[in-house]
mmCIF file of C-alpha atoms in Angstrom:
data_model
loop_
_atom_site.group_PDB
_atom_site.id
_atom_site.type_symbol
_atom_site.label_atom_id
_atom_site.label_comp_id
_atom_site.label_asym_id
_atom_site.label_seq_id
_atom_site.Cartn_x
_atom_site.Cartn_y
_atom_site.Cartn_z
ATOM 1 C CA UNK A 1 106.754 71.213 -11.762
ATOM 2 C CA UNK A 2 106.858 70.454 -7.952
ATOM 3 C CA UNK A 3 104.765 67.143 -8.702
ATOM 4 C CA UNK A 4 107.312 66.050 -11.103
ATOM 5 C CA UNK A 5 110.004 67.070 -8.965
ATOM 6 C CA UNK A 6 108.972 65.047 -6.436
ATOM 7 C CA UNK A 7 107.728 61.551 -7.787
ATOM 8 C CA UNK A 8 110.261 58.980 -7.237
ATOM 9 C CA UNK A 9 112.022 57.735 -10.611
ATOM 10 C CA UNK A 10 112.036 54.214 -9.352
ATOM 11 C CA UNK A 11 108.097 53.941 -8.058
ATOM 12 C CA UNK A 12 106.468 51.161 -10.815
ATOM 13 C CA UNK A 13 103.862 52.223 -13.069
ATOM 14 C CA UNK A 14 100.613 50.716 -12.399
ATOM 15 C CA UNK A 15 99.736 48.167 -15.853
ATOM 16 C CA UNK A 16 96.083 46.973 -16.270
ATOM 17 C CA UNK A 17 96.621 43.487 -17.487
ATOM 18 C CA UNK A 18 93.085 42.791 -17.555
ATOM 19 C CA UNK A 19 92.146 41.439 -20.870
ATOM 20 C CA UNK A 20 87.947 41.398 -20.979
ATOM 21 C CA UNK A 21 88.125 40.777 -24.728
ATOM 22 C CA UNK A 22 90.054 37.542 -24.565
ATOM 23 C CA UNK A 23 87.517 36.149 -21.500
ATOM 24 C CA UNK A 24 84.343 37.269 -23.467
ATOM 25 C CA UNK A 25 85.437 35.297 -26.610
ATOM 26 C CA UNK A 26 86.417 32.207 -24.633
ATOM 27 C CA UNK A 27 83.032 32.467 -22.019
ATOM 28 C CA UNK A 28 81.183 32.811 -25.821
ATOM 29 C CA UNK A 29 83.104 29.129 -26.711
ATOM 30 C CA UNK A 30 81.543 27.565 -23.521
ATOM 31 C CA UNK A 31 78.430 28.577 -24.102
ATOM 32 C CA UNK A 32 78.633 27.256 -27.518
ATOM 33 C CA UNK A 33 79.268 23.460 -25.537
ATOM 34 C CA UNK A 34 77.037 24.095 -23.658
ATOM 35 C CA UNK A 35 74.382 24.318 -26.038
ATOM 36 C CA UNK A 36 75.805 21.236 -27.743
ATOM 37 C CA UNK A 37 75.942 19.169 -25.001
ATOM 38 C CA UNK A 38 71.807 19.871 -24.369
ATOM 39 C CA UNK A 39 71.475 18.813 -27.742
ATOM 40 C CA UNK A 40 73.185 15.419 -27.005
ATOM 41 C CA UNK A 41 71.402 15.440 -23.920
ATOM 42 C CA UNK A 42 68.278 15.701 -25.870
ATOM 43 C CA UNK A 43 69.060 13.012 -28.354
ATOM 44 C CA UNK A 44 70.170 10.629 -24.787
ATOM 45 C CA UNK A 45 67.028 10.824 -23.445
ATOM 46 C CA UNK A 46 65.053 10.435 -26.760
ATOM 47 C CA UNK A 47 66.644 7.444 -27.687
ATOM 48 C CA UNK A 48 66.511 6.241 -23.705
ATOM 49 C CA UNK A 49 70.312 5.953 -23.661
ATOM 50 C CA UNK A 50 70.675 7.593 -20.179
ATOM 51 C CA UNK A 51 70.857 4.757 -18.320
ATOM 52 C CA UNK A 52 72.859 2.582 -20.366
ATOM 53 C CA UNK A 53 76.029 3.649 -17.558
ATOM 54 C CA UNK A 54 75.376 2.067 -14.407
ATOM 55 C CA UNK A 55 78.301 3.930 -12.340
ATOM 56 C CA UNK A 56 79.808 7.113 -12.285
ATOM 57 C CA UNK A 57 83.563 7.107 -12.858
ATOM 58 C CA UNK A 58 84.755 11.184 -13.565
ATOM 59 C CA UNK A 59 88.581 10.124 -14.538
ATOM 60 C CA UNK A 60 88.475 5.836 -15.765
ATOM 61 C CA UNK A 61 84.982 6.298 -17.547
ATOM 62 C CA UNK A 62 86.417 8.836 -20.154
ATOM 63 C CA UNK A 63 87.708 5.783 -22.159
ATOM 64 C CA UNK A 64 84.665 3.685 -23.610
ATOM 65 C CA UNK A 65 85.027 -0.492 -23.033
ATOM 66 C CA UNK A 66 87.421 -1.389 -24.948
ATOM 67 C CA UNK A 67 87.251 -5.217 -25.708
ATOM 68 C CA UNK A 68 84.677 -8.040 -25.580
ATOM 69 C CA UNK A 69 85.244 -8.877 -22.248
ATOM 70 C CA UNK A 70 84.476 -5.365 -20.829
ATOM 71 C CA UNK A 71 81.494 -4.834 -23.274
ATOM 72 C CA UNK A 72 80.037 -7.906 -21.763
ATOM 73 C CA UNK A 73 80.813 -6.839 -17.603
ATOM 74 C CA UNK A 74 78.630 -3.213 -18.765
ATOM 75 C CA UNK A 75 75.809 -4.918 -20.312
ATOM 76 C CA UNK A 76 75.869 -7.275 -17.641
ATOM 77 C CA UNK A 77 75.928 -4.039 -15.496
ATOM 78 C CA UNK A 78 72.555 -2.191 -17.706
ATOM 79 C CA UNK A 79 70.907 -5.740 -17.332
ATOM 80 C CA UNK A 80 70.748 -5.725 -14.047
ATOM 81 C CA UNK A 81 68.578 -2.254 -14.097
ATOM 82 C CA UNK A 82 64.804 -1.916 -13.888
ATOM 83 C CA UNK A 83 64.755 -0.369 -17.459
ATOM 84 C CA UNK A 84 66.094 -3.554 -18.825
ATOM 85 C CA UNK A 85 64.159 -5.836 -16.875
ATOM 86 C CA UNK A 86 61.233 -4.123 -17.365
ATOM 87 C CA UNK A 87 61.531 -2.640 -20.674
ATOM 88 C CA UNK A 88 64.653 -3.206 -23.482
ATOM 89 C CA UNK A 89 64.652 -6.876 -22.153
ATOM 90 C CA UNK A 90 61.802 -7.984 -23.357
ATOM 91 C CA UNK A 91 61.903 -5.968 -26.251
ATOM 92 C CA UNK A 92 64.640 -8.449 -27.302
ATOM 93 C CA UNK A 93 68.058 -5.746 -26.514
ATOM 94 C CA UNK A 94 71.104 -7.096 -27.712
ATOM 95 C CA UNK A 95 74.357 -6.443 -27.266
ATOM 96 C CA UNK A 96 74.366 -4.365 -30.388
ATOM 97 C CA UNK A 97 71.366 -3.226 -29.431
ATOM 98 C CA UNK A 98 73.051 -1.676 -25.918
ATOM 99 C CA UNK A 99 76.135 -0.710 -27.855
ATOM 100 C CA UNK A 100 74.341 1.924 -30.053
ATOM 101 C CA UNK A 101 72.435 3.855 -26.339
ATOM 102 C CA UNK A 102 75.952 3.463 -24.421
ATOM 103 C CA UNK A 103 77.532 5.710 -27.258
ATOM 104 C CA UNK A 104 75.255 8.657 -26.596
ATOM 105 C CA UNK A 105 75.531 8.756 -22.906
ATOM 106 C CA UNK A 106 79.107 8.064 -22.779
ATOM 107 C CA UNK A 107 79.388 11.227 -25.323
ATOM 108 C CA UNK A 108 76.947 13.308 -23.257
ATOM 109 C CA UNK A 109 79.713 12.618 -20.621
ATOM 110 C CA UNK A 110 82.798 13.309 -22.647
ATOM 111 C CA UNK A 111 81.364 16.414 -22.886
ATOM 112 C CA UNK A 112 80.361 17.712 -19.423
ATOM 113 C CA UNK A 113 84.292 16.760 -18.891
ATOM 114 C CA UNK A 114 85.650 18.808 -21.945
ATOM 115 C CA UNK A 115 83.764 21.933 -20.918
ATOM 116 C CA UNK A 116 84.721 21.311 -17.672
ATOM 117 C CA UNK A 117 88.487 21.634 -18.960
ATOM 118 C CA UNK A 118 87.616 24.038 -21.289
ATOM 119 C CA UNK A 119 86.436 26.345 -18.292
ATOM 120 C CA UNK A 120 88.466 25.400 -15.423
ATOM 121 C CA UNK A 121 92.465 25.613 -17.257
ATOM 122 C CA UNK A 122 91.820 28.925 -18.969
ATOM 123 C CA UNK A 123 89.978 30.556 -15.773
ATOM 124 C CA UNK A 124 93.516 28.918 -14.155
ATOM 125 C CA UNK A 125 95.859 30.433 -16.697
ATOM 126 C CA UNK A 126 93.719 34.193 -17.028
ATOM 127 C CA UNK A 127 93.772 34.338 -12.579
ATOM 128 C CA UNK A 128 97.759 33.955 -12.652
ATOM 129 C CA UNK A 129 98.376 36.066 -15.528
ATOM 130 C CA UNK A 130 95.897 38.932 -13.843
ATOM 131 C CA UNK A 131 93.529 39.132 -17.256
ATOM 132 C CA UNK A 132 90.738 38.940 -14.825
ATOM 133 C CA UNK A 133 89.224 42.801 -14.281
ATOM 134 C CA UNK A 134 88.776 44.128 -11.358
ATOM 135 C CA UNK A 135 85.066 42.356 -9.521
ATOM 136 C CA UNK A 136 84.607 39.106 -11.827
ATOM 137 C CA UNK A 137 86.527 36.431 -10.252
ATOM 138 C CA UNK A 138 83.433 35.646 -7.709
ATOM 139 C CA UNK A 139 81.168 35.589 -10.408
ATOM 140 C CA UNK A 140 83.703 33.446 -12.745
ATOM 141 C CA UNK A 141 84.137 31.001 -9.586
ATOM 142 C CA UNK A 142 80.604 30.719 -9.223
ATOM 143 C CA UNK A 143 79.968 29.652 -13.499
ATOM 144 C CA UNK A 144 82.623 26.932 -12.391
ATOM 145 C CA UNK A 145 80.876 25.978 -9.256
ATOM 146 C CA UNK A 146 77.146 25.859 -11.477
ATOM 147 C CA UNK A 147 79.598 23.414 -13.698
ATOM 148 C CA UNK A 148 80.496 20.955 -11.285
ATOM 149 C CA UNK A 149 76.844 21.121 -9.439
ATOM 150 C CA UNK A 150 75.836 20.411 -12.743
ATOM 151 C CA UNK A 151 78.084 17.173 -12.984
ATOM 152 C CA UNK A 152 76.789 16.038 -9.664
ATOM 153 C CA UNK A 153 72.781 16.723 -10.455
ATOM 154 C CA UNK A 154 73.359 14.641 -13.857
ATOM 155 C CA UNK A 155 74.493 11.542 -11.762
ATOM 156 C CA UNK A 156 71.876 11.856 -9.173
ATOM 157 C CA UNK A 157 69.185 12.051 -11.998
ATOM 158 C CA UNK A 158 70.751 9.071 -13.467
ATOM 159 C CA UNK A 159 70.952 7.210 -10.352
ATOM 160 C CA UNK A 160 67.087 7.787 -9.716
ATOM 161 C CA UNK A 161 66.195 5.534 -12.502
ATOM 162 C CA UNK A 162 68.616 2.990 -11.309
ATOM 163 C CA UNK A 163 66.587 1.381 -8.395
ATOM 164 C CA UNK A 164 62.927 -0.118 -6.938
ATOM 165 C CA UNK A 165 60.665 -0.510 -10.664
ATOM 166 C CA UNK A 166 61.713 2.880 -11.893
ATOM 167 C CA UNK A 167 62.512 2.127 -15.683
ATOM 168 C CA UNK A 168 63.001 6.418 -16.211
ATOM 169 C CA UNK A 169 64.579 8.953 -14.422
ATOM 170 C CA UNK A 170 63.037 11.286 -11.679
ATOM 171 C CA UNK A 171 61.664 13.817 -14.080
ATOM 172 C CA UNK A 172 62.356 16.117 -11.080
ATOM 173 C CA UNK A 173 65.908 15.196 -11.406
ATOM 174 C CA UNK A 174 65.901 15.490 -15.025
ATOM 175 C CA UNK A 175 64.163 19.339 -14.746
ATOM 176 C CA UNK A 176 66.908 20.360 -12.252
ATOM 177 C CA UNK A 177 69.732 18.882 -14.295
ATOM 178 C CA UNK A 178 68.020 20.774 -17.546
ATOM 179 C CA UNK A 179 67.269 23.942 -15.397
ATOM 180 C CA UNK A 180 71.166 24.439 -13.879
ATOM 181 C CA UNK A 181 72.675 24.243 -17.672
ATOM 182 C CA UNK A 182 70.838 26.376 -18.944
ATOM 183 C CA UNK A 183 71.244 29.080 -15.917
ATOM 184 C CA UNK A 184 74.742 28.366 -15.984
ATOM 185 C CA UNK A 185 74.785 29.161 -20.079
ATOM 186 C CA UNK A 186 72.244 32.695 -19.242
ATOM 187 C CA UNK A 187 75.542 33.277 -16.608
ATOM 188 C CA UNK A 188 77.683 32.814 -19.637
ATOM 189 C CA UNK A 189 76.585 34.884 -21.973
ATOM 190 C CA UNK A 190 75.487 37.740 -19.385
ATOM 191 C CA UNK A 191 79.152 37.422 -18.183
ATOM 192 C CA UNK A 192 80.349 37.693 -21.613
ATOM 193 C CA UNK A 193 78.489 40.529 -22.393
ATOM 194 C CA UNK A 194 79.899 42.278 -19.777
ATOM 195 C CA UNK A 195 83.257 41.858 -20.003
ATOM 196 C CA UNK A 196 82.308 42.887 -24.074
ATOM 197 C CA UNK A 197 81.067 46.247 -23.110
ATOM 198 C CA UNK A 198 84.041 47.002 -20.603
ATOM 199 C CA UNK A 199 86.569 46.106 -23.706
ATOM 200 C CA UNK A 200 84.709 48.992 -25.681
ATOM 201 C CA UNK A 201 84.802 51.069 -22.319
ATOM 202 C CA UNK A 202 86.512 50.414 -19.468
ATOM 203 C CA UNK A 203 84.053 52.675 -17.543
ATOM 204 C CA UNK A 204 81.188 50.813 -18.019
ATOM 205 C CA UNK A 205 80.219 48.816 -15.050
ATOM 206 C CA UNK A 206 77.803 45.556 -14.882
ATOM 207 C CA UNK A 207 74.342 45.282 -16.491
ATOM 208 C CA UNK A 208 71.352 45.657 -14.310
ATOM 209 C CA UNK A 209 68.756 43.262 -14.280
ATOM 210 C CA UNK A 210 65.336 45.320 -15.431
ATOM 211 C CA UNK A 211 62.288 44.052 -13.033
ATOM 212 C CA UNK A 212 60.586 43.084 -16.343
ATOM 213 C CA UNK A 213 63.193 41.401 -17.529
ATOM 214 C CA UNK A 214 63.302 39.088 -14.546
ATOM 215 C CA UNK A 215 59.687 38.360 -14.927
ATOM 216 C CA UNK A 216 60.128 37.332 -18.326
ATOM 217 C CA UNK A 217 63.030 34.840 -17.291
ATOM 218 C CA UNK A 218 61.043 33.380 -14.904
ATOM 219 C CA UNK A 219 58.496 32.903 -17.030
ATOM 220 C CA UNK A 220 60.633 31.121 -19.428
ATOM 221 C CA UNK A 221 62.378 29.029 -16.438
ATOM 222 C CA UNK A 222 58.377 27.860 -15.184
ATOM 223 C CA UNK A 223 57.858 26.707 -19.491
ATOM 224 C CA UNK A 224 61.503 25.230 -19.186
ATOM 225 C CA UNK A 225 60.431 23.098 -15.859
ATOM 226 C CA UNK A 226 57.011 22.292 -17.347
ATOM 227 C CA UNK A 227 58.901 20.974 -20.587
ATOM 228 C CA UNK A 228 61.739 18.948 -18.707
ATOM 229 C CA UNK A 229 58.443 17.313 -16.504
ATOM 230 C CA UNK A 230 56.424 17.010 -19.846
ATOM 231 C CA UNK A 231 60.055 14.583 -21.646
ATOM 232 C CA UNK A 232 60.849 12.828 -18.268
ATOM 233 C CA UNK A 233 56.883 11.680 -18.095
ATOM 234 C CA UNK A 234 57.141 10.773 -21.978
ATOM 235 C CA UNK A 235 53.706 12.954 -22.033
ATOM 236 C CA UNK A 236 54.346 14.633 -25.067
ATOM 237 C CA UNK A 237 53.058 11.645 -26.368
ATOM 238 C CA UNK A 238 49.839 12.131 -24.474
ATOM 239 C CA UNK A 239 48.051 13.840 -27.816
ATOM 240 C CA UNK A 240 49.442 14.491 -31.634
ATOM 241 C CA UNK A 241 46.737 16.502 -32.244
ATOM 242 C CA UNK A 242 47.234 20.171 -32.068
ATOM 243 C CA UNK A 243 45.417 22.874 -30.684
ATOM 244 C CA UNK A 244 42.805 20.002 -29.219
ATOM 245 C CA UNK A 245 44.120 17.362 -27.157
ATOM 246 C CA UNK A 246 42.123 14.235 -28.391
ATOM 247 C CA UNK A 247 38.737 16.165 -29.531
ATOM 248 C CA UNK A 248 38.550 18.269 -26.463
ATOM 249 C CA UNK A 249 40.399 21.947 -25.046
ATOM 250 C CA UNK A 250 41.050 20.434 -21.304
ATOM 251 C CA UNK A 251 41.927 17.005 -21.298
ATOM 252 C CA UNK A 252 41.161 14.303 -18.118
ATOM 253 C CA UNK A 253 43.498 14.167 -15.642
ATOM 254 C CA UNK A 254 43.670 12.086 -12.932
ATOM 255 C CA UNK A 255 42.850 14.013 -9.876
ATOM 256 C CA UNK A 256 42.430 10.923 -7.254
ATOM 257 C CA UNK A 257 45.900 11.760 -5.647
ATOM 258 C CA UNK A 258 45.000 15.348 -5.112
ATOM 259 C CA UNK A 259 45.487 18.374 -6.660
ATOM 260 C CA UNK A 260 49.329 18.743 -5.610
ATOM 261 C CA UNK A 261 50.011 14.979 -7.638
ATOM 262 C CA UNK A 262 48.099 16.195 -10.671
ATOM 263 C CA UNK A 263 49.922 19.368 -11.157
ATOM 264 C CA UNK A 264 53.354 17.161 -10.878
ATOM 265 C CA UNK A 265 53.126 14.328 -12.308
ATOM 266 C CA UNK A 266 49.841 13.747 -14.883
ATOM 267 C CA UNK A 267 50.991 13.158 -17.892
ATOM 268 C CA UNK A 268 48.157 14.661 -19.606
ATOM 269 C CA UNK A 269 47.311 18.262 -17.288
ATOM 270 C CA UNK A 270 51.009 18.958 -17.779
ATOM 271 C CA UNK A 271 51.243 18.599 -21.533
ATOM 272 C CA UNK A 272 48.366 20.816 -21.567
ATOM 273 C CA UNK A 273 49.675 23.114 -19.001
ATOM 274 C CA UNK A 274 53.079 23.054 -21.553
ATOM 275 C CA UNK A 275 50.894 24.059 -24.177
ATOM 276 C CA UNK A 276 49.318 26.727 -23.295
ATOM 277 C CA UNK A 277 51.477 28.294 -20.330
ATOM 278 C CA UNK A 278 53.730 29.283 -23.735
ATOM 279 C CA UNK A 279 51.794 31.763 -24.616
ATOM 280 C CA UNK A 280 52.096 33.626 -21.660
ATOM 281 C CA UNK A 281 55.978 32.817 -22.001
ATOM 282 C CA UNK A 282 55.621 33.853 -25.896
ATOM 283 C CA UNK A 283 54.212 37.427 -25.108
ATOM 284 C CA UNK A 284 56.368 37.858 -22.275
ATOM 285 C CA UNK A 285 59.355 37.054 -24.783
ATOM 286 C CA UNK A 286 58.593 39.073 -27.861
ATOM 287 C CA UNK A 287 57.380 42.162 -25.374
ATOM 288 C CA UNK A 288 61.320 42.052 -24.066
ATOM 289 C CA UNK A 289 62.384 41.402 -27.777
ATOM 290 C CA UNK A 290 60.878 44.756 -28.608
ATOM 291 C CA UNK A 291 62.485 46.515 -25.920
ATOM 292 C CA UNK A 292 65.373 45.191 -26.377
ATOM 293 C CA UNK A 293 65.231 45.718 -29.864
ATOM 294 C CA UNK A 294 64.760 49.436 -29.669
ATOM 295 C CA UNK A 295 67.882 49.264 -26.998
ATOM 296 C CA UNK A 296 70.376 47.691 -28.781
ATOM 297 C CA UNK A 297 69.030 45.970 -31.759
ATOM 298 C CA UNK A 298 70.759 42.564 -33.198
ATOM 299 C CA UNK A 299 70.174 40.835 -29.139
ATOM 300 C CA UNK A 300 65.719 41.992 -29.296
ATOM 301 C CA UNK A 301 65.790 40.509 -33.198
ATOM 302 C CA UNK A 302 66.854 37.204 -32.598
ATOM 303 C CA UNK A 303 64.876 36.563 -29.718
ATOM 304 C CA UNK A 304 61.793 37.287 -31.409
ATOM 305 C CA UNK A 305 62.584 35.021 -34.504
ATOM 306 C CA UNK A 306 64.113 32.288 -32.008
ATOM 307 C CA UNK A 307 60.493 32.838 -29.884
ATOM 308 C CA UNK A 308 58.526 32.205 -33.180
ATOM 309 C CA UNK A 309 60.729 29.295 -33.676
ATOM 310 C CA UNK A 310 60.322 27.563 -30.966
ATOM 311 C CA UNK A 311 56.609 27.991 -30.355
ATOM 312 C CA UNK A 312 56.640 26.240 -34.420
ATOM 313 C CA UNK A 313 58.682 23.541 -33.270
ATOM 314 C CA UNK A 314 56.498 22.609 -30.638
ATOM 315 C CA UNK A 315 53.961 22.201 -32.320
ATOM 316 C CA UNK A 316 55.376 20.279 -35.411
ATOM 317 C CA UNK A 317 56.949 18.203 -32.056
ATOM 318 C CA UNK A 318 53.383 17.365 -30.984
ATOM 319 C CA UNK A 319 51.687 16.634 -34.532
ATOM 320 C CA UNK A 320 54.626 14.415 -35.512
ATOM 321 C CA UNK A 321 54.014 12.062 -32.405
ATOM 322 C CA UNK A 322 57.518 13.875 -31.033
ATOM 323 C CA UNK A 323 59.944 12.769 -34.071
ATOM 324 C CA UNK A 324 63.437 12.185 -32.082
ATOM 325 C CA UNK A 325 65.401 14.758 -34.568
ATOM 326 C CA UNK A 326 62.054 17.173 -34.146
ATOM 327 C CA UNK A 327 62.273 17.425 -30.584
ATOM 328 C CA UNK A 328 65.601 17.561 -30.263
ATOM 329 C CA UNK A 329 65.698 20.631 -32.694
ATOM 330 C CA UNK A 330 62.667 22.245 -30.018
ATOM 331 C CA UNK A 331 64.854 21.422 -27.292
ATOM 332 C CA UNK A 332 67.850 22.810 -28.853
ATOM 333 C CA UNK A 333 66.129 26.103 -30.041
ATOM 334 C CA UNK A 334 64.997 26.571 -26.001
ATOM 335 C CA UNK A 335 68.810 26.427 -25.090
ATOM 336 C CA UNK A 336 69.352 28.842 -27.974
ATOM 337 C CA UNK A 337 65.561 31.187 -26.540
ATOM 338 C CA UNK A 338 67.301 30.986 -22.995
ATOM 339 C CA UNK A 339 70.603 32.830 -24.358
ATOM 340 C CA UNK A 340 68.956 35.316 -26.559
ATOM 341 C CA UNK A 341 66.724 36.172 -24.159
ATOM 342 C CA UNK A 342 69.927 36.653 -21.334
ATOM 343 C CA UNK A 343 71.460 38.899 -24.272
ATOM 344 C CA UNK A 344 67.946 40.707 -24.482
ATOM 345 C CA UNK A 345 67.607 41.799 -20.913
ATOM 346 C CA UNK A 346 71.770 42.608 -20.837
ATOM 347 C CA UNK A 347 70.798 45.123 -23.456
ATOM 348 C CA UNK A 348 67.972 46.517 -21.356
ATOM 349 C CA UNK A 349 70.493 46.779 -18.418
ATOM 350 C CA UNK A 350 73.888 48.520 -20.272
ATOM 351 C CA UNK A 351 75.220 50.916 -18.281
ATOM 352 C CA UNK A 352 78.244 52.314 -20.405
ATOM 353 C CA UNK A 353 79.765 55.736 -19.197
ATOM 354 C CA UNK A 354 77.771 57.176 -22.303
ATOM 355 C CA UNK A 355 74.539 56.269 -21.466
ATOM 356 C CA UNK A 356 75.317 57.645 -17.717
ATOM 357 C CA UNK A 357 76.185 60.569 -19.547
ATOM 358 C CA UNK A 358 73.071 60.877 -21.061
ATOM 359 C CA UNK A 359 71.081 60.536 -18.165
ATOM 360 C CA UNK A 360 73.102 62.797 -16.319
#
């Protein structure tokens, strides 16, 4: 009676505005571009469209040329490149020709802006209307920041191949523009599932990352690094022949620049070292499937069947002398392993108030 006597009639009653639900359904969205836009990314570099845009323009380049006149002034532009004089020039490129590559870069770049937009105005709008909980707005800032690193490592790839007799980009480049999307998605959907769990209880407090788990994404990243080096070298065209590479296990390599060269740039050592290093990335994936599985349940199933896909797919990538709409579909289903895998090991790290319960 005394505490009700004396609280103040007038003092505000504290609201939790915080709406987790709303941000894990719209971090689920991005993720869902992002996977699209490392399909078109896939199907850009396949059908060496990447360099067909000379300059990087973030606001007048949304809008494509839009008469003669400016078609001509960017294939003037792409002429003046290494890949053309080297390479689509005299292969006989036309202006039809340059029309049909310009469209897929140009789209993979209309969509690094939309899920730029589609990030940055809700995160706006959910900060001033306090939906945000309590502890995520560092770790949403830092998804936007991976975003716009990710804008800037996509020019600097393309600008690698834009100079001296290059007529591809840095397949460096091209691994760390590769490696930060798909990070950035593994942020997504750990941040989603996060915010999922505190919906269904707002005691529960961040996943853990499991030491296990962690070794099995980094075993995935060092396959994901050795298959961004194996498309920017083209050396999945260095044998269709599957499990030998042309009669033999261990292929030649060219070891005359040392060791260090070999291991980075042979075309042939790391198309083998692709090959095989996925099996260690394959039992390191279905051994956190299982856990995971036993955990939580729908997260550990797909990631084994998405595993078993992929290791298919690279195979049927190799044997078919990497068919564009093949490889695509392998690089696709690694964007797809990467997120199943970040669900996998957020299911190995829940820590709801029930399961602290439990172990209390």
């Amino acid at each position: 009676m005394a505490s009700l006597l004396s609280r103040r009639p007038d003092t505000p009653r504290m609201i939790d505005t915080a709406r987790p639900g709303w941000l894990a359904w719209w971090l689920i969205v991005v993720a869902v571009l992002v996977v699209t836009i490392v399909a078109v990314g896939g199907i850009t570099r396949l059908t060496e469209s990447g360099l067909s845009i000379t300059q990087w323009d973030p606001v007048t380049g949304v809008l494509p040329p839009l008469s003669e006149q400016a078609w001509q002034a960017e294939f003037a532009r792409y002429q003046a490149t290494p890949e053309y004089r080297l390479e689509a020039g005299p292969a006989g490129m036309t202006l039809s020709d340059f029309k049909g590559i310009f469209f897929w870069e140009w789209f993979h770049r209309l969509l690094g802006r939309l899920i730029g937009m589609v990030f940055a105005l809700p995160l706006i709008f959910a900060w001033v209307r306090g939906w945000i909980p309590r502890g995520y707005k560092p770790r949403l800032v830092a998804l936007l920041a991976l975003g716009g690193l990710q804008g800037v490592f996509g020019w600097l790839m393309v600008r690698s191949g834009l100079g001296g007799e290059m007529t591809d980009v840095s397949h460096f480049w091209l691994s760390i523009h590769l490696g930060t999307a798909l990070i950035t998605l593994a942020g997504l959907v750990w941040t989603a599932l996060d915010l999922r769990t505190l919906k269904r209880d707002p005691r529960a407090r961040p996943a853990r990352l499991r030491p296990f788990a962690a070794l099995a994404g980094v075993v995935l990243f060092i396959q994901i690094v050795l298959g961004a080096w194996v498309a920017g070298l083209n050396a999945g065209l260095a044998s269709n022949t599957w499990p030998l590479m042309q009669g033999r296990f261990l292929p030649e390599a060219n070891w005359a620049q040392g060791a260090f060269w070999a291991f980075t740039h042979d075309p042939f050592l790391l198309h083998f070292l692709h090959r095989w290093f996925a099996w260690i990335a394959f039992a390191a994936l279905v051994w956190l499937g299982l856990q995971a599985s036993r955990r939580e349940g729908i997260a550990g199933k797909a990631l084994l069947v998405i595993v078993c896909a992929q290791v298919l797919l690279g195979i049927v990538t190799v044997v078919t002398g990497v068919s564009i709409w093949v490889a695509v579909a392998h690089q696709v289903t690694g964007a797809l392993l990467v997120a199943a895998t970040a669900a996998s090991a957020h299911a190995l790290g829940q820590r709801t108030s029930r399961m602290d319960g439990l172990a209390a």
